[in-house]
Coordinates of C-alpha atoms (C1' of nucleotides) in Angstrom, one line a residue:
Chain G
M1 CA 0.4 -0.1 -0.1
P2 CA 1.4 3.1 -0.7
Q3 CA 2.4 5.8 1.7
L4 CA 2.5 9.6 1.1
N5 CA 4.9 10.6 -1.0
G6 CA 7.9 12.0 1.2
G7 CA 6.1 11.8 4.4
G8 CA 8.9 10.4 5.7
G9 CA 9.0 12.7 8.5
D10 CA 6.2 11.4 10.7
D11 CA 5.9 7.8 8.8
L12 CA 5.0 6.4 11.9
G13 CA 3.8 3.0 10.6
A14 CA 6.8 1.9 8.8
N15 CA 6.2 -0.8 6.2
D16 CA 4.6 -3.5 8.5
E17 CA 1.6 -1.2 9.2
M18 CA 1.0 -2.2 5.5
I19 CA 0.8 -5.3 6.2
S20 CA -2.6 -6.5 6.9
F21 CA -4.9 -9.5 6.6
K22 CA -6.9 -7.3 4.6
D23 CA -3.8 -7.2 1.9
E24 CA -4.6 -10.4 0.3
G25 CA -8.3 -9.6 0.5
E26 CA -7.8 -6.5 -1.4
Q27 CA -6.5 -8.2 -4.4
E28 CA -9.6 -10.2 -4.5
E29 CA -11.6 -7.5 -3.4
K30 CA -10.4 -5.3 -6.2
I31 CA -11.1 -8.1 -8.7
S32 CA -14.7 -8.6 -6.9
E33 CA -14.7 -4.8 -7.1
N34 CA -14.5 -5.2 -10.5
V35 CA -16.6 -7.1 -11.4
S36 CA -19.0 -5.9 -9.1
A37 CA -18.6 -2.5 -11.1
E38 CA -18.5 -4.2 -14.4
R39 CA -22.2 -5.5 -13.2
D40 CA -23.3 -2.4 -11.8
L41 CA -22.2 -1.0 -15.0
D42 CA -23.8 -3.0 -16.8
D43 CA -27.0 -1.7 -15.1
L44 CA -25.6 1.8 -15.4
K45 CA -25.9 1.4 -19.2
S46 CA -29.1 1.4 -19.8
S47 CA -29.3 4.2 -18.2
L48 CA -26.5 5.9 -20.1
V49 CA -28.1 5.5 -23.3
N50 CA -30.4 8.4 -23.2
E51 CA -27.9 10.6 -21.9
S52 CA -25.1 9.7 -24.6
E53 CA -27.8 10.0 -27.1
N54 CA -28.8 13.1 -26.0
N55 CA -25.5 14.1 -26.6
S56 CA -24.4 13.2 -29.7
S57 CA -23.5 16.6 -30.4
S58 CA -21.5 17.0 -27.7
S59 CA -17.9 18.9 -26.7
D60 CA -15.4 17.9 -28.5
S61 CA -13.5 16.7 -25.8
E62 CA -16.3 14.0 -25.8
Q63 CA -15.5 13.4 -29.3
A64 CA -11.7 12.8 -28.8
E65 CA -12.5 10.7 -25.6
R66 CA -15.3 8.9 -27.7
R67 CA -14.0 5.9 -29.5
P68 CA -15.7 4.8 -32.6
Q69 CA -17.8 2.7 -30.8
P70 CA -21.5 2.3 -32.4
R71 CA -23.4 2.2 -28.9
P72 CA -22.8 5.2 -26.9
D73 CA -23.9 3.4 -23.7
L74 CA -21.1 1.2 -24.3
D75 CA -18.6 4.4 -24.8
S76 CA -19.9 5.3 -21.5
Y77 CA -19.5 1.9 -19.9
E78 CA -15.7 1.9 -21.4
K79 CA -15.2 5.7 -20.2
T80 CA -16.3 4.5 -16.8
R81 CA -14.2 1.1 -16.7
D82 CA -11.2 3.5 -17.5
Y83 CA -11.7 5.7 -14.4
F84 CA -12.0 2.5 -12.9
S85 CA -8.4 0.9 -14.6
E86 CA -7.1 5.0 -14.0
A87 CA -8.0 4.7 -10.5
L88 CA -6.5 1.4 -10.1
R89 CA -3.4 2.7 -11.4
R90 CA -3.3 5.8 -9.3
Q91 CA -3.3 3.6 -6.9
Q92 CA -1.2 1.0 -7.6
D93 CA 1.3 4.0 -8.3
G94 CA 0.9 5.2 -4.9
G95 CA -1.4 7.9 -5.0
F96 CA -2.4 10.6 -2.1
F97 CA -4.9 8.1 -1.1
K98 CA -3.3 4.8 0.0
S99 CA -6.0 3.3 1.8
P100 CA -7.2 0.2 1.0
H101 CA -10.1 0.9 2.0
Y102 CA -10.8 3.7 -0.3
P103 CA -10.6 2.1 -3.8
G104 CA -12.6 5.2 -4.8
Y105 CA -10.2 7.9 -3.5
P106 CA -8.3 7.9 -6.7
F107 CA -11.5 9.2 -8.4
L108 CA -10.9 12.6 -6.6
M109 CA -8.0 12.7 -9.0
I110 CA -9.9 11.9 -12.3
P111 CA -8.2 14.7 -14.3
D112 CA -11.3 15.0 -16.4
L113 CA -13.3 15.5 -13.2
T114 CA -11.0 18.4 -11.9
N115 CA -13.2 20.4 -14.1
P116 CA -15.8 18.5 -15.2
Y117 CA -17.5 21.2 -16.4
L118 CA -17.2 22.3 -20.0
S119 CA -17.1 25.8 -20.7
N120 CA -20.6 26.6 -21.4
G121 CA -21.0 25.0 -17.7
A122 CA -22.5 22.0 -18.8
L123 CA -21.1 18.6 -17.3
S124 CA -18.1 17.0 -19.4
P125 CA -19.6 14.1 -20.6
S126 CA -17.1 12.1 -18.5
A127 CA -18.1 13.9 -15.6
R128 CA -21.6 13.1 -16.6
T129 CA -20.7 9.5 -16.7
Y130 CA -19.1 9.9 -13.6
L131 CA -22.2 11.3 -11.9
Q132 CA -24.2 9.0 -13.2
M133 CA -22.2 6.4 -12.0
K134 CA -22.0 8.0 -8.6
W135 CA -25.5 9.0 -8.4
P136 CA -27.2 7.0 -11.1
L137 CA -30.6 8.7 -10.3
L138 CA -28.9 11.9 -10.5
D139 CA -30.2 13.6 -13.9
V140 CA -27.2 15.6 -14.7
P141 CA -27.4 17.7 -17.3
G142 CA -27.8 16.4 -20.9
A143 CA -29.3 13.2 -19.2
A144 CA -32.4 15.2 -18.9
G145 CA -35.2 13.1 -19.8
L146 CA -33.1 9.8 -18.8
K147 CA -35.6 9.5 -16.0
D148 CA -38.6 10.8 -14.1
S149 CA -37.0 11.9 -11.4
R150 CA -40.6 12.4 -9.5
S151 CA -40.9 8.8 -9.3
P152 CA -40.0 7.9 -5.7
T153 CA -36.1 6.2 -5.7
P154 CA -36.7 3.0 -4.4
G155 CA -33.2 2.1 -3.6
H156 CA -31.9 5.4 -2.2
L157 CA -35.2 5.9 0.5
S158 CA -34.6 2.9 2.4
N159 CA -33.2 3.7 5.7
K160 CA -31.8 0.7 6.2
V161 CA -28.5 -0.3 4.9
P162 CA -27.7 -3.2 2.6
V163 CA -25.5 -5.6 4.4
V164 CA -23.6 -5.6 1.5
Q165 CA -22.3 -2.1 0.2
H166 CA -23.2 -2.4 -3.2
A167 CA -21.3 0.6 -4.5
H168 CA -18.7 -0.3 -2.9
H169 CA -16.2 0.0 -6.0
V170 CA -16.8 3.5 -6.1
H171 CA -15.6 5.1 -2.9
P172 CA -18.5 7.3 -1.6
L173 CA -15.9 9.8 -1.3
T174 CA -16.1 10.3 -4.5
P175 CA -18.5 13.1 -5.0
L176 CA -16.8 15.1 -3.1
I177 CA -15.6 16.3 -6.4
T178 CA -18.6 18.5 -5.9
Y179 CA -15.9 20.4 -3.7
S180 CA -13.1 20.2 -5.8
N181 CA -10.8 17.4 -5.9
E182 CA -8.0 19.9 -4.3
H183 CA -8.1 17.9 -1.2
F184 CA -11.2 19.6 0.2
S185 CA -9.6 22.8 0.0
P186 CA -12.3 25.4 -0.3
G187 CA -11.7 26.4 -3.8
T188 CA -13.3 29.2 -6.1
P189 CA -16.6 27.5 -6.9
P190 CA -16.9 27.2 -10.7
S191 CA -18.5 30.4 -12.2
H192 CA -21.5 28.1 -13.0
L193 CA -22.8 26.9 -9.9
S194 CA -24.8 29.8 -9.4
P195 CA -28.2 29.9 -7.8
E196 CA -29.4 28.8 -10.9
I197 CA -28.9 26.4 -13.1
L198 CA -28.1 27.3 -16.9
D199 CA -29.4 25.0 -19.4
P200 CA -26.3 23.1 -21.2
K201 CA -28.4 23.8 -24.4
T202 CA -29.5 27.4 -24.2
G203 CA -27.6 28.9 -21.4
I204 CA -30.6 30.1 -20.5
P205 CA -30.6 30.4 -16.3
R206 CA -33.4 27.6 -15.5
T207 CA -34.8 26.3 -12.0
P208 CA -33.3 23.3 -11.6
H209 CA -35.2 20.5 -12.0
P210 CA -35.8 18.3 -9.2
S211 CA -34.3 15.2 -11.0
E212 CA -31.1 17.4 -11.1
L213 CA -31.3 17.0 -7.6
S214 CA -29.0 14.6 -6.2
P215 CA -31.7 11.7 -5.6
Y216 CA -29.9 11.0 -2.3
Y217 CA -31.3 14.3 -1.3
P218 CA -34.3 14.6 -2.7
L219 CA -36.2 17.2 -2.0
S220 CA -38.2 16.9 0.9
P221 CA -40.2 19.2 3.0
G222 CA -41.6 21.6 0.9
A223 CA -40.9 19.4 -2.2
V224 CA -38.9 21.9 -4.7
G225 CA -37.7 23.8 -1.6
Q226 CA -35.8 20.6 -0.2
I227 CA -32.2 21.1 -0.3
P228 CA -30.2 18.0 -1.3
H229 CA -27.2 17.6 0.8
P230 CA -24.1 17.6 -1.1
L231 CA -22.6 15.1 1.3
G232 CA -25.2 12.7 -0.5
W233 CA -22.3 10.2 -1.1
L234 CA -22.5 9.5 2.4
V235 CA -26.1 8.5 2.1
P236 CA -26.5 6.1 -0.8
Q237 CA -26.1 3.4 1.2
Q238 CA -28.7 4.3 3.3
G239 CA -30.4 6.2 1.0
Q240 CA -30.6 9.2 3.7
H241 CA -31.0 12.9 3.1
M242 CA -29.0 14.5 5.8
Y243 CA -30.9 18.0 6.0
S244 CA -33.8 19.4 4.9
I245 CA -35.3 22.9 5.2
P246 CA -37.8 22.4 8.1
P247 CA -41.0 24.5 8.2
G248 CA -39.7 27.6 9.5
G249 CA -36.2 27.2 8.9
F250 CA -34.1 29.5 7.0
R251 CA -35.3 31.9 9.5
H252 CA -32.9 34.4 7.9
P253 CA -33.8 35.2 4.3
Y254 CA -31.9 33.0 2.1
P255 CA -29.6 35.4 0.4
A256 CA -28.4 36.6 3.5
L257 CA -26.9 33.4 3.8
A258 CA -22.9 34.2 3.7
M259 CA -22.0 31.6 1.1
N260 CA -18.7 31.4 1.1
A261 CA -16.7 29.9 -1.5
S262 CA -16.8 26.8 -0.1
M263 CA -20.3 26.5 0.7
S264 CA -21.6 27.6 -2.8
S265 CA -19.7 24.6 -4.1
L266 CA -21.7 23.0 -1.3
V267 CA -24.6 23.9 -1.7
S268 CA -24.1 24.4 -5.7
S269 CA -27.2 25.4 -7.8
R270 CA -29.5 23.5 -5.9
F271 CA -29.5 25.8 -3.0
S272 CA -31.6 28.5 -4.8
P273 CA -33.7 30.6 -2.2
H274 CA -36.1 30.6 -4.8
M275 CA -36.8 26.9 -4.2
V276 CA -37.6 27.0 -0.5
P277 CA -40.9 27.3 0.0
H278 CA -41.7 25.6 2.9
H279 CA -43.7 22.8 3.5
P280 CA -45.4 21.8 6.8
H281 CA -45.0 17.9 6.6
G282 CA -41.8 17.5 6.1
L283 CA -42.3 15.5 3.0
H284 CA -40.7 15.3 -0.2
Q285 CA -43.3 16.5 -3.0
T286 CA -43.1 12.6 -3.9
G287 CA -44.2 11.7 -0.6
I288 CA -40.9 10.3 0.8
P289 CA -39.8 11.9 4.2
H290 CA -36.4 13.5 5.0
P291 CA -34.3 11.3 6.4
A292 CA -32.7 14.3 8.0
I293 CA -36.1 15.2 9.7
V294 CA -37.1 12.9 11.8
S295 CA -41.0 13.0 12.4
P296 CA -41.8 14.5 15.4
A297 CA -44.2 11.9 16.4
V298 CA -40.8 9.5 16.3
K299 CA -38.7 11.3 18.2
Q300 CA -40.2 14.1 19.5
E301 CA -41.3 14.3 23.0
P302 CA -44.5 15.2 23.5
N303 CA -43.8 18.1 26.2
S304 CA -40.9 19.6 24.4
H305 CA -40.6 22.8 23.7
D306 CA -37.1 23.6 23.4
N307 CA -37.0 23.1 19.8
M308 CA -39.5 26.1 19.1
S309 CA -37.5 28.7 17.2
P310 CA -37.8 31.8 18.7
S311 CA -41.0 32.8 16.0
M312 CA -42.6 30.1 17.4
H313 CA -42.7 31.5 20.8
S314 CA -43.8 34.6 19.9
K315 CA -47.0 32.6 18.4
S316 CA -50.2 32.1 20.5
P317 CA -49.2 28.4 22.5
G318 CA -52.4 26.6 20.8
L319 CA -50.4 27.4 17.4
A320 CA -47.1 27.3 18.6
K321 CA -48.1 24.1 19.8
K322 CA -49.3 23.0 16.4
E323 CA -46.3 24.1 14.7
E324 CA -43.9 22.6 17.2
D325 CA -45.9 19.0 16.6
K326 CA -45.3 19.6 13.1
K327 CA -41.8 20.9 13.3
P328 CA -39.3 18.0 12.2
H329 CA -36.4 17.1 14.3
I330 CA -32.9 18.4 12.6
K331 CA -30.5 16.0 13.7
K332 CA -27.0 17.2 14.4
P333 CA -24.5 17.1 11.7
L334 CA -22.5 14.2 11.6
N335 CA -18.9 14.7 12.8
A336 CA -16.0 13.0 11.2
F337 CA -16.4 9.8 13.2
M338 CA -19.7 9.6 12.2
L339 CA -19.2 10.1 8.5
Y340 CA -16.6 7.3 8.6
M341 CA -18.8 5.2 10.4
K342 CA -21.5 5.2 7.9
E343 CA -19.4 4.8 5.6
M344 CA -17.3 2.1 6.6
R345 CA -19.9 0.0 8.4
A346 CA -21.3 -1.9 5.5
K347 CA -18.0 -2.8 4.7
V348 CA -16.9 -4.2 8.2
V349 CA -20.5 -5.9 8.3
A350 CA -19.6 -7.3 5.0
E351 CA -16.2 -8.8 6.3
C352 CA -17.1 -9.8 9.7
T353 CA -19.9 -12.0 10.9
L354 CA -20.4 -9.5 13.4
K355 CA -23.9 -7.8 13.3
E356 CA -24.2 -6.2 16.5
S357 CA -23.6 -3.0 16.1
A358 CA -21.8 -1.8 19.0
A359 CA -19.2 -4.4 18.2
I360 CA -19.1 -2.8 14.6
N361 CA -18.9 0.4 16.2
Q362 CA -15.7 -0.8 18.4
I363 CA -14.1 -1.9 15.2
L364 CA -14.8 0.9 13.5
G365 CA -13.3 2.9 16.4
R366 CA -10.2 1.5 16.0
R367 CA -10.4 1.6 12.4
W368 CA -10.6 4.9 12.9
H369 CA -7.8 5.3 14.8
S370 CA -5.7 3.4 12.4
L371 CA -6.7 5.6 9.6
S372 CA -3.8 7.9 8.1
R373 CA -3.9 11.5 9.4
E374 CA -4.9 12.5 5.7
E375 CA -7.4 10.2 5.5
Q376 CA -8.9 11.3 9.0
A377 CA -8.4 14.6 7.9
K378 CA -10.7 14.3 4.8
Y379 CA -13.5 13.3 7.1
Y380 CA -12.5 15.9 9.5
E381 CA -12.9 18.2 7.0
L382 CA -16.2 16.6 5.3
A383 CA -17.6 17.0 9.0
R384 CA -16.6 20.8 8.8
K385 CA -18.2 21.1 5.8
E386 CA -21.0 19.4 7.0
R387 CA -21.5 21.6 9.9
Q388 CA -21.1 24.1 7.9
L389 CA -23.9 23.6 5.7
H390 CA -26.1 22.6 8.4
S391 CA -25.2 25.9 9.8
Q392 CA -26.4 27.1 6.9
L393 CA -29.4 25.7 6.5
Y394 CA -30.4 26.2 10.2
P395 CA -29.0 29.3 11.4
G396 CA -30.7 29.3 14.1
W397 CA -30.4 25.8 14.8
S398 CA -28.5 24.5 18.1
A399 CA -27.3 20.9 19.2
R400 CA -28.9 21.7 22.6
D401 CA -32.5 22.0 20.6
N402 CA -32.5 18.3 20.2
Y403 CA -31.8 18.0 23.9
G404 CA -34.5 15.7 25.0
K405 CA -35.7 14.8 21.8
R406 CA -34.1 11.2 22.7
K407 CA -35.1 9.4 25.5
K408 CA -33.1 9.7 28.4
R409 CA -30.2 7.6 27.8
K410 CA -28.2 5.9 30.4
R411 CA -27.0 8.6 33.1
D412 CA -25.5 6.5 35.5
N413 CA -22.9 8.8 37.0
K414 CA -25.7 11.2 37.9
P415 CA -25.4 11.9 41.3
D416 CA -28.5 10.5 42.3
S417 CA -28.2 6.8 41.0
T418 CA -27.2 4.1 43.1
P419 CA -25.0 1.8 43.1
E420 CA -27.2 -0.6 42.4
D421 CA -28.4 1.1 39.5
F422 CA -24.9 1.3 37.9
S423 CA -24.2 -2.1 38.5
I424 CA -27.6 -3.2 37.0
R425 CA -27.1 -1.1 34.0
N426 CA -23.4 -2.3 33.7
K427 CA -24.4 -5.8 33.4
K428 CA -24.7 -6.2 29.9
Q429 CA -21.4 -4.2 29.4
C430 CA -19.3 -6.7 30.5
V431 CA -20.1 -8.5 26.9
Q432 CA -17.0 -8.6 25.5
Y433 CA -17.1 -7.5 21.5
L434 CA -14.0 -7.3 20.6
P435 CA -12.6 -10.9 20.4
S436 CA -15.2 -11.8 18.2
E437 CA -13.8 -8.7 15.8
K438 CA -10.2 -10.7 15.6
M439 CA -11.2 -12.2 12.0
C440 CA -12.1 -8.2 10.7
D441 CA -10.5 -6.2 12.9
S442 CA -8.8 -3.1 11.6
P443 CA -5.7 -4.1 9.2
G444 CA -4.7 -0.6 10.2
S445 CA -4.6 -1.2 13.6
S446 CA -1.4 -1.5 13.4
H447 CA -1.3 1.5 11.1
G448 CA -0.3 3.9 14.4
S449 CA -0.7 6.7 12.2
M450 CA -2.8 8.8 14.7
L451 CA -0.6 8.3 17.2
D452 CA 0.8 11.7 19.1
S453 CA 3.0 13.1 16.2
P454 CA 2.1 16.5 15.5
A455 CA -0.3 16.8 12.7
T456 CA 1.1 17.7 9.6
P457 CA 0.8 21.5 8.1
S458 CA -1.6 19.9 5.4
A459 CA -3.0 17.7 7.9
A460 CA -3.8 20.6 10.3
L461 CA -4.9 23.2 7.9
A462 CA -7.6 20.3 6.2
S463 CA -8.7 19.9 9.8
P464 CA -11.7 21.1 10.8
A465 CA -10.9 19.8 14.3
A466 CA -8.7 22.9 14.8
P467 CA -11.2 25.1 15.5
A468 CA -13.1 23.1 17.4
A469 CA -10.3 21.2 19.4
T470 CA -11.5 23.6 22.3
H471 CA -14.9 21.1 22.9
S472 CA -13.4 18.2 21.3
E473 CA -9.7 17.9 22.6
Q474 CA -11.6 16.5 25.8
A475 CA -13.2 13.7 24.2
Q476 CA -10.0 12.9 22.3
P477 CA -10.2 9.2 22.1
L478 CA -6.5 9.3 23.0
S479 CA -7.3 10.5 26.6
L480 CA -7.3 7.6 29.3
T481 CA -10.4 7.4 31.7
T482 CA -8.2 8.1 34.5
K483 CA -5.7 10.8 32.8
P484 CA -3.3 9.9 35.0
E485 CA -0.8 12.0 33.4
G486 CA -2.9 15.5 32.5
R487 CA -3.3 16.3 28.9
L488 CA -0.1 15.9 27.8
H489 CA -0.3 15.0 24.4
H490 CA -1.4 16.4 21.1
H491 CA -4.2 16.0 19.2
F492 CA -3.0 14.7 16.0
L493 CA -4.8 17.8 13.7
T494 CA -4.6 20.0 16.0
G495 CA -1.5 20.0 17.9
K496 CA -3.4 20.6 21.0
P497 CA -3.2 18.5 23.9
S498 CA -5.4 16.1 23.9
G499 CA -4.9 13.3 26.3
S500 CA -2.6 11.1 28.2
A501 CA -2.0 8.2 26.2
S502 CA 0.4 7.9 24.0
I503 CA -1.2 5.1 21.9
S504 CA -4.0 5.6 19.8
I505 CA -6.3 2.8 21.3
P506 CA -9.0 4.1 23.4
I507 CA -9.3 3.3 26.4
G508 CA -12.5 3.8 28.0
S509 CA -13.8 6.8 27.2
S510 CA -13.4 9.9 28.3
G511 CA -16.2 12.6 29.6
S512 CA -19.2 11.2 30.0
H513 CA -18.6 8.5 27.7
S514 CA -16.7 6.9 30.4
S515 CA -19.2 7.9 32.8
H516 CA -21.8 5.2 31.9
S517 CA -20.0 2.8 29.4
A518 CA -16.4 2.7 30.8
A519 CA -16.6 -1.0 31.9
I520 CA -15.1 -3.6 30.1
L521 CA -16.1 -3.5 27.1
S522 CA -14.5 0.0 26.1
R523 CA -11.7 -1.1 27.4
P524 CA -9.4 -2.1 24.8
I525 CA -8.0 -5.7 25.0
P526 CA -4.1 -5.3 25.5
F527 CA -1.9 -5.8 22.4
S528 CA -0.6 -8.7 23.7
S529 CA -3.7 -10.5 24.3
L530 CA -5.0 -9.8 20.5
H531 CA -5.4 -12.4 18.6
H532 CA -2.3 -12.5 15.6
S533 CA -4.8 -12.0 13.2
M534 CA -5.7 -8.4 15.0
L535 CA -2.5 -7.1 14.5
S536 CA 0.1 -6.8 12.6
P537 CA 3.3 -7.8 14.0
P538 CA 4.5 -4.7 15.7
S539 CA 6.8 -2.2 14.3
P540 CA 9.5 -0.5 16.2
F541 CA 7.1 1.9 16.8
H542 CA 4.2 -0.1 17.8
Q543 CA 6.6 -2.3 20.2
A544 CA 7.3 0.9 22.1
A545 CA 3.7 1.8 21.8
L546 CA 3.2 -1.6 23.2
H547 CA 5.6 -0.7 25.9
S548 CA 3.8 2.3 26.2
H549 CA 0.5 0.8 26.7
H550 CA 1.2 -2.1 29.2
A551 CA 2.6 0.4 31.1
L552 CA -0.5 2.6 31.1
F553 CA -2.1 -0.8 31.8
Q554 CA -0.1 -1.5 34.7
S555 CA -1.3 1.6 36.2
Q556 CA -4.9 0.2 35.7
P557 CA -6.4 -2.7 36.5
L558 CA -7.8 -5.0 33.8
S559 CA -10.9 -5.3 35.4
L560 CA -13.8 -3.6 35.1
V561 CA -13.0 -0.3 34.7
T562 CA -15.2 2.4 35.2
K563 CA -15.7 6.2 36.1
S564 CA -18.6 5.2 38.5
S565 CA -16.1 5.8 41.7
D566 CA -16.2 9.5 41.3
Chain W
dT1 C1' -42.0 -1.2 21.3
dG2 C1' -38.6 0.9 22.7
dC3 C1' -34.2 1.9 25.0
dC4 C1' -29.7 -0.2 25.3
dC5 C1' -25.0 -1.1 23.6
dT6 C1' -20.5 1.1 21.4
dT7 C1' -17.6 4.3 18.8
dT8 C1' -15.8 9.8 18.3
dG9 C1' -16.6 14.2 17.9
dA10 C1' -18.8 18.7 18.3
dA11 C1' -21.7 21.8 20.8
dG12 C1' -23.1 23.9 25.1
dG13 C1' -24.0 24.8 29.2
dG14 C1' -22.0 25.1 34.1
dA15 C1' -18.4 25.6 37.2
Chain B
dT1 C1' -10.7 26.9 30.7
dC2 C1' -11.8 22.7 32.1
dC3 C1' -15.5 18.9 32.8
dC4 C1' -19.7 17.2 32.3
dT5 C1' -23.9 15.9 29.2
dT6 C1' -26.0 15.2 25.2
dC7 C1' -27.0 13.6 20.3
dA8 C1' -25.4 12.4 15.7
dA9 C1' -25.6 6.4 13.1
dA10 C1' -26.6 1.5 13.4
dG11 C1' -28.8 -2.6 14.4
dG12 C1' -29.0 -6.8 17.1
dG13 C1' -30.2 -7.7 22.2
dC14 C1' -33.6 -7.1 24.9
dA15 C1' -37.2 -6.3 28.6

DNA sequence: TGCCCTTTGAAGGGA
DNA sequence: TCCCTTCAAAGGGCA
């Protein structure tokens, strides 16, 4: 697996970190991915027929690309396959994106997608192909009439994740090309990304047809007014949509929204303020509820008033309550780990026999730590954009608004909770999930890349965690429950002190997490007790980490460790 | 039916 | 500034 070129400075992992159980499987996976990709592409072909036909008069670049093939769908197919080949080649060449988890990353570097738009504002054909591939239901310009977008999008609207990611051959991050391929640097959005979509044929601004919106973020409440989430790539698996415009949303006039360049590319032309009527029921015009908006009946507590906007407070109690009942539940933006989890869960599930999310999440947590800084930085950046977008969409929304929306969760370290209660609560926590992950533990568990080396400038730059570190550092996984040494080491991205442990294995949870779940479950298995298949042979670095880890463990009893003793 | 579990990170409030 | 709490996703387990 290729490492970052020239990054030798903090190359913690040495070569051994590249050795993982998954490497072999990776080969197979690539093969299967290709097979699967082709299979998927077969399906894709048919959806590309019309597009190709409709663009017979496309640009010269397309003409140049186009092979003299009689079937335009095959052309698209070939081009798409070229992308895979190119992606694979780049991956093998040791591109920036090195993780075997992300075969799709190289797509971010597809040259043609660097500027997927033609001079007239239309998507380049390959970009269209790509977009079609990534958003099969996305009616990109030129593909109009391909399908009736107003028809429900069945596959994407399920809230359940398919056990096997069908689109594993394309990394979900690839749609981030939307942001740019400049490693998420908020660049200047293409000029065509104006609130209005230019008709590629006429050049006349027009209201985007719903079919041009990402199918993963179909318009929900307010139908046309619904904003498709630009991070829809995260959703495809679940078919969820992140955000929506709640009734009463956009408390600020939309034009007043300060859209920076990054946001512009995020929101793109689909976030036209002209298409933001309020829909009281949080339903897409198709009648499909927006996943980001949980029906009050589902999530909202009957007596909850804390989700009321100021405007609602000013209304009459009855009316306010009425609207409150209608008011959708605006979910929190996903953080980096959540984004990662969402993406990788299906993969882990597919790799493992595990089904329990708790166990899966443990694996994901460890894999998260095994990610390189760059990889994590991508997710941090994504999360940052998520938050940014969320804040733009819901200017008045506060995370506090959702407090109490869920049922009261375990509050085992409440002062009033009795020890009996606590012990009862922790009975289930004695279940040890991790051993069962030995089959599918992170190949990168030996990666060690997240260890406490200072962030590289690029990573730090890319990290949105930097501004938020004030809050997040306390929750850094590296921080020990006991925090015996104080906050001595630094967040790998922010460079800020973030904990005492010098290894990346979470020992319990910090903060409130540990307060209710810092039992043995949260405790990592000592390296020495891990199955061989769970960890690669320790590099010198990891041996040092082992030593440190053991030292830490020696200072902590291995028995049930809770923070309830506080 | 609905909470619990598990993970990390973000946000907000209180001290 | 630090600490704590809550929530975000997910889905099997369990009462």
